XYZ file of C-alpha atoms in Angstrom:
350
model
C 114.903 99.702 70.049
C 117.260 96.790 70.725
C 119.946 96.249 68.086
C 119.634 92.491 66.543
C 122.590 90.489 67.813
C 122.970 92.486 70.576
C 123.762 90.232 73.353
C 122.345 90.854 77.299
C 124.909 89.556 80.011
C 122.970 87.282 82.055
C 123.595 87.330 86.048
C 126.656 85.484 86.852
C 126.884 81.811 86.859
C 129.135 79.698 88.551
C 131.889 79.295 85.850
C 132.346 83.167 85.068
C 133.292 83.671 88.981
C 136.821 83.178 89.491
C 138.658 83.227 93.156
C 142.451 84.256 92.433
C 144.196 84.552 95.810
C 142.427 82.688 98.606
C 144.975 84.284 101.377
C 148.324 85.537 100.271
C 151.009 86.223 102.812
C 151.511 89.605 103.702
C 152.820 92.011 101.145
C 152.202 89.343 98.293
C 155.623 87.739 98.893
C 153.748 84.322 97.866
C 150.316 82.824 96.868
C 148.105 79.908 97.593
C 147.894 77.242 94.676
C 144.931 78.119 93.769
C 145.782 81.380 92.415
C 149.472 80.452 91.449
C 149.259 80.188 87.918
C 147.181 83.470 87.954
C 149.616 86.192 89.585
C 153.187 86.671 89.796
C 155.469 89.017 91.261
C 155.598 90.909 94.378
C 155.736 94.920 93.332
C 153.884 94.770 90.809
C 151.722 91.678 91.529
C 150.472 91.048 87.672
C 147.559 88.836 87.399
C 145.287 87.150 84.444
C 142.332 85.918 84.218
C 141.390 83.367 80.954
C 137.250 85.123 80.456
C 135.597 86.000 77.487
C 134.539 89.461 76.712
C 132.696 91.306 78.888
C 132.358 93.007 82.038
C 133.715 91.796 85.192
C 133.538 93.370 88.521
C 136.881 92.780 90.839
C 136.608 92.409 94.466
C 139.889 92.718 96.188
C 141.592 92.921 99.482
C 144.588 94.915 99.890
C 147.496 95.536 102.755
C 147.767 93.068 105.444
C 151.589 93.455 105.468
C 153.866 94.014 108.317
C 154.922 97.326 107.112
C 152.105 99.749 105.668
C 151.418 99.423 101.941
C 150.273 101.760 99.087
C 148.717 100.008 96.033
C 147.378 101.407 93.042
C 145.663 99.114 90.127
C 145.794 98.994 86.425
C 143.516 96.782 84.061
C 143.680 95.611 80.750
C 145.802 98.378 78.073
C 147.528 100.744 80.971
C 143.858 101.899 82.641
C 143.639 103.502 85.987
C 140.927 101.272 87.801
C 141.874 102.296 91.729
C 144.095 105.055 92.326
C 146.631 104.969 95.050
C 145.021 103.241 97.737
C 147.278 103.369 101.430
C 147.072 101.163 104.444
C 148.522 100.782 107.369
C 150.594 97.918 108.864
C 148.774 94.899 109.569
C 145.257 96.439 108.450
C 143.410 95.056 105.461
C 141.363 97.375 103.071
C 138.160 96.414 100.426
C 138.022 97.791 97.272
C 135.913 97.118 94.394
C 136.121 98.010 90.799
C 134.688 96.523 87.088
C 136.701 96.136 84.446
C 135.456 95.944 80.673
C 137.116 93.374 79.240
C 137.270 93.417 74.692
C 139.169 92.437 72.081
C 141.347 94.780 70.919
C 141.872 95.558 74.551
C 143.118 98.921 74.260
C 142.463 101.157 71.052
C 139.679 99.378 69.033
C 142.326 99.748 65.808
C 145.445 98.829 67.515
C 147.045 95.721 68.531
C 144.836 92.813 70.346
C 146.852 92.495 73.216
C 146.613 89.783 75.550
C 142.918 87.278 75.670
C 141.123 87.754 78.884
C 141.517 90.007 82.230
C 145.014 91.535 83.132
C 145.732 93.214 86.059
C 148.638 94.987 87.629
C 148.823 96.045 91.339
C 151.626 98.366 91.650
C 151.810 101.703 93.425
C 154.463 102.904 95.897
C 154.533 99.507 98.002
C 151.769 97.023 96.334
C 150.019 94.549 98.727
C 147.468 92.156 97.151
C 146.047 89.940 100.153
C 142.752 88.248 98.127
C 140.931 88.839 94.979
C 137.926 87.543 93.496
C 136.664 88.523 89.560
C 132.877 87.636 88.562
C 130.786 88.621 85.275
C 128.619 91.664 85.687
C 126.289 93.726 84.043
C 126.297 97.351 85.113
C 125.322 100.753 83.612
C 127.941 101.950 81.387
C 129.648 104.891 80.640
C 130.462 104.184 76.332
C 133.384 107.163 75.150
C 134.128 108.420 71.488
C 136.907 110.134 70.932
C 140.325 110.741 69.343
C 143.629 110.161 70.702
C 143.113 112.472 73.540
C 140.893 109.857 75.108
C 141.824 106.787 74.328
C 143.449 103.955 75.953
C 146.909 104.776 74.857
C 149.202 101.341 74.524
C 152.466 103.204 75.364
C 153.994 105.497 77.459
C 153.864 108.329 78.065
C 150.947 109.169 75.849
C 147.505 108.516 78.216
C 144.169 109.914 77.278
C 141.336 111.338 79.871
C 139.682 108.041 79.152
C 141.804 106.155 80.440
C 142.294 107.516 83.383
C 138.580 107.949 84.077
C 137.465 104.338 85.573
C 139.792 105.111 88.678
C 137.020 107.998 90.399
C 133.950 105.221 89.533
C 132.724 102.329 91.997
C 131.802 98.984 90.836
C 128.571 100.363 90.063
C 129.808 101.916 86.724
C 131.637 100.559 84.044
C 133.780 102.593 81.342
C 133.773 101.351 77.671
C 136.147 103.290 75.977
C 135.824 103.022 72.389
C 138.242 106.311 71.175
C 140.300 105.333 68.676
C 143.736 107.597 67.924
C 143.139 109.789 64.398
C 139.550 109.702 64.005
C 137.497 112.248 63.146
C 133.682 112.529 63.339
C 133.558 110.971 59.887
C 135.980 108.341 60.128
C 134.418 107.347 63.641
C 131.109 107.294 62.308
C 132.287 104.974 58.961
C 134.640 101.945 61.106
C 132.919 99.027 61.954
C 135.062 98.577 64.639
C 134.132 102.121 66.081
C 130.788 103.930 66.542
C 128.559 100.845 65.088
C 130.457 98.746 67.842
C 130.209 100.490 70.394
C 126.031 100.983 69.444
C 125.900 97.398 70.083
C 126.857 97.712 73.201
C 124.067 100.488 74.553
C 121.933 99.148 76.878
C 119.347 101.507 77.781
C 120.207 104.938 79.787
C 123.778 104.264 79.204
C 125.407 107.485 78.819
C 127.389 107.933 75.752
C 130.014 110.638 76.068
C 130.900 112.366 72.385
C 134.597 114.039 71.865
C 135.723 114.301 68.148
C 137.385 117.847 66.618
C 141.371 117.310 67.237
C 141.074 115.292 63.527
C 138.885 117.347 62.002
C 141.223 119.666 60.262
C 139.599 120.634 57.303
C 135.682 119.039 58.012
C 133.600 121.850 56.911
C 130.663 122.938 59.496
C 127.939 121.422 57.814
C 129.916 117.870 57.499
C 130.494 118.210 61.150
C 127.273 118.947 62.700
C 125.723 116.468 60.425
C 127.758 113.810 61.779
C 127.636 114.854 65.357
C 123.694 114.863 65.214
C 123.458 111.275 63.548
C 125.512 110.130 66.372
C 123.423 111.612 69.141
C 119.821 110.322 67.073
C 121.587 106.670 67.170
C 122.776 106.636 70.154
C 119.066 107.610 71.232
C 117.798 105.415 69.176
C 119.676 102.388 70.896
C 118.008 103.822 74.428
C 121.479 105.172 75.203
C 121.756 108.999 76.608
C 124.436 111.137 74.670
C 126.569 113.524 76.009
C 128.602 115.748 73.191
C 131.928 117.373 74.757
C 134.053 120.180 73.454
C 138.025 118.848 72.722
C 140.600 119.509 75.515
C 143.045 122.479 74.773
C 146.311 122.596 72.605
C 148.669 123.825 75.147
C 149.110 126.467 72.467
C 150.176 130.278 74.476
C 149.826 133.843 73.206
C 152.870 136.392 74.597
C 150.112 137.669 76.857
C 149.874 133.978 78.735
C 146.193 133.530 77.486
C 144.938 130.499 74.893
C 143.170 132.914 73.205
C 143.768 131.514 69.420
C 142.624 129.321 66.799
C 145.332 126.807 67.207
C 144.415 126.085 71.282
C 140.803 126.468 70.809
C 140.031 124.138 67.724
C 139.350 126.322 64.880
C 140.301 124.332 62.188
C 141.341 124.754 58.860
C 138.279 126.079 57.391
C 137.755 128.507 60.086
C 135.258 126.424 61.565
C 135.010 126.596 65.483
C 134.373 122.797 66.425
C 134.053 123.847 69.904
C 131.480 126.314 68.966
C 129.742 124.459 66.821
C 129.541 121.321 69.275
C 127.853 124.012 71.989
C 125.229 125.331 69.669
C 124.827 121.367 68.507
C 124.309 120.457 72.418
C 121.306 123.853 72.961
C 119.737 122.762 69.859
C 119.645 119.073 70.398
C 118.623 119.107 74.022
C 121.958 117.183 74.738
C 123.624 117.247 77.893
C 127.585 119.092 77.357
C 130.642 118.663 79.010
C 132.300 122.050 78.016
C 136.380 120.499 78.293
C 137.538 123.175 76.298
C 136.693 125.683 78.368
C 137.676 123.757 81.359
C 140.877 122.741 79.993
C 142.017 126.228 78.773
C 141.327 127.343 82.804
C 143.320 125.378 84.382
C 146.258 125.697 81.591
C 145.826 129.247 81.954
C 146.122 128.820 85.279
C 149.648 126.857 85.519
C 150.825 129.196 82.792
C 153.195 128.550 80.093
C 156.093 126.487 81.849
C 153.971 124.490 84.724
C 151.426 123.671 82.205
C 154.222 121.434 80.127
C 153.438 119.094 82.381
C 150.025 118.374 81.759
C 151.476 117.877 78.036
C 154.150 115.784 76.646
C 156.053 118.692 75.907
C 159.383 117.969 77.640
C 158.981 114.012 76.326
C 157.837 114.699 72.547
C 157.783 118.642 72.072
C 153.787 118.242 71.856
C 151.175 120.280 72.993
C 148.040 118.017 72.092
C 148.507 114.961 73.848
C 148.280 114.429 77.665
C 150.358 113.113 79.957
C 149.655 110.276 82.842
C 149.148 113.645 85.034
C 147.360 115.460 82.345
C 144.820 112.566 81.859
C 144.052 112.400 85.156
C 143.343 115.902 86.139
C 141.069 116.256 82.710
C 139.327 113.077 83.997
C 138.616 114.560 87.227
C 137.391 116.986 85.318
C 135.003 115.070 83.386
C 133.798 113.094 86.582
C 132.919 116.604 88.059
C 130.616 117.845 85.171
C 128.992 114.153 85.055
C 128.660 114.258 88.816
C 127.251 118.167 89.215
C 124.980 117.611 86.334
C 123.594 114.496 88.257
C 124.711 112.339 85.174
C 125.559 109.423 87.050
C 124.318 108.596 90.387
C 126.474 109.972 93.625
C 127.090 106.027 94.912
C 128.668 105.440 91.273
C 131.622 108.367 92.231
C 134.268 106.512 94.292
């Protein structure tokens, strides 16, 4: 069933396609008029985009410089759309990406931000030759989740989240709804949280479920109670949920192993979120992502002093929250189990 209100983007008309940089010197050093008051700068090259809410798929053409270039793009609050992308002197390169543009643009609690579409084209030696932004609707990929997957406004805190939209082609969009502090309660209860982002399922979009880092002292019941009314709405809105277990605390026994309540989730109560959200998954028929157990291998893996930098323990002395590096590797991480478990489609994996 279709919630009321719930609005279905149209296919692009004339006015929500915008041409930014009809042919920009090599290396950005300058732009046509037409996109003039749109970007600025050379390395980065930052440009914005006055569009409403919604999704927008960005077409752009990269290099073309007379030295070889490396650019890498950000959208919106600090999110990895196109990872380091090289070329060599003189040659031109085609990417595409979409870009889900909201308001708040970053953490659906925190600040707004800036109106419309921002993006930054940095990287090791940024070269923006042409770019093109039109309104889209694609299938969606819709995240809840704690601060361990949100868009994080500042450095150098960077959830999984964010980082995700960087491995997907234009024929996927990420809508990432985790919100820092929530629990599966407090989700559940904001407007501005789970009952948003149901408005926003069209059907088959997947709908990818981590809460547990905030649920200190949620008993089990409590907890599997709200996980299962989130999976039943998000069915009920034609969406496809997929619950996943919390990433590690970076949290070592003397014997280099995770192997305790504090790195695996066991919270105050003794309840063993990751556990529970398993069993949940086998008795719901729901698709999991097992992150915990993913995490805690490859932090096991890098051992006690490599594995710092997955965390921002020498920034902030914290073993919860991921770094840019962090982020990205759970990500990948993510994409794989989404990918292997044919989740999404092999032309949606860039």
């Amino acid at each position: 069933m279709r919630r009321a209100g719930t609005v279905l983007l149209a296919a692009c008309t004339a006015a929500a396609a915008l041409t930014a940089l009809a042919a920009v010197p090599a290396g950005a050093q300058g732009h046509t008029p037409a996109g003039r008051d749109r970007c600025t700068g050379t390395a980065p090259v930052v440009c914005h985009f006055d569009v409403a809410p919604g999704t927008y798929r960005v077409r752009a053409v990269l290099g073309g410089g007379a030295e070889a270039g490396s650019t890498a793009v950000a959208a919106e609050a600090r999110r990895a759309v196109l990872g380091e992308t090289p070329n060599a002197a003189g040659e031109t390169v085609r990417r595409t990406f979409t870009v889900d543009v909201r308001d708040p643009e970053g953490e659906p609690t925190g600040a707004t931000g800036s109106p419309g579409l921002d993006l930054t084209f940095g990287g090791a030696a940024p070269q923006l030759a042409s770019l093109h932004v039109e309104r889209v609707r694609t299938p969606q990929v819709l995240l809840a989740g704690d601060s361990t997957v949100c868009d994080q406004a500042g450095e150098p805190y960077t959830g999984w989240g964010q980082q995700l939209p960087q491995y997907l082609t234009d024929r996927l969009s990420v809508a990432n709804y985790a919100d820092s502090g929530e629990s599966s309660q407090t989700f559940r209860d904001d407007p501005a949280l789970f009952p948003a982002l149901l408005s926003r399922i069209h059907r088959g979009d997947l709908v990818l479920v981590q809460l547990a880092h905030n649920d200190k002292q949620t008993d089990r019941d409590t907890y599997r109670a709200n996980l299962t009314a989130m999976i039943e709405d998000v069915r009920a809105e034609g969406g496809r949920p997929v619950l996943v277990t919390p990433v590690v605390r970076r949290w070592f026994n003397t014997d280099g192993t995770l192997d305790n309540g504090t790195a695996l989730l066991v919270n105050g109560l003794g309840v063993d979120l990751p556990a529970e959200v398993r069993a949940l998954a086998d008795e719901q028929d729901t698709p999991l992502i097992d992150l915990t157990a993913l995490t805690k291998a490859r932090v096991e893996e890098l051992g006690p002093e490599a594995s710092k930098a997955l965390y921002l323990y020498d920034e902030k002395r914290d073993n919860t929250h991921t770094s840019a590096r962090g982020a990205t590797e759970y990500a990948a991480l993510v994409l794989g189990e989404l990918r292997d478990r044919k989740l999404i489609p092999s032309r949606a994996v860039r």
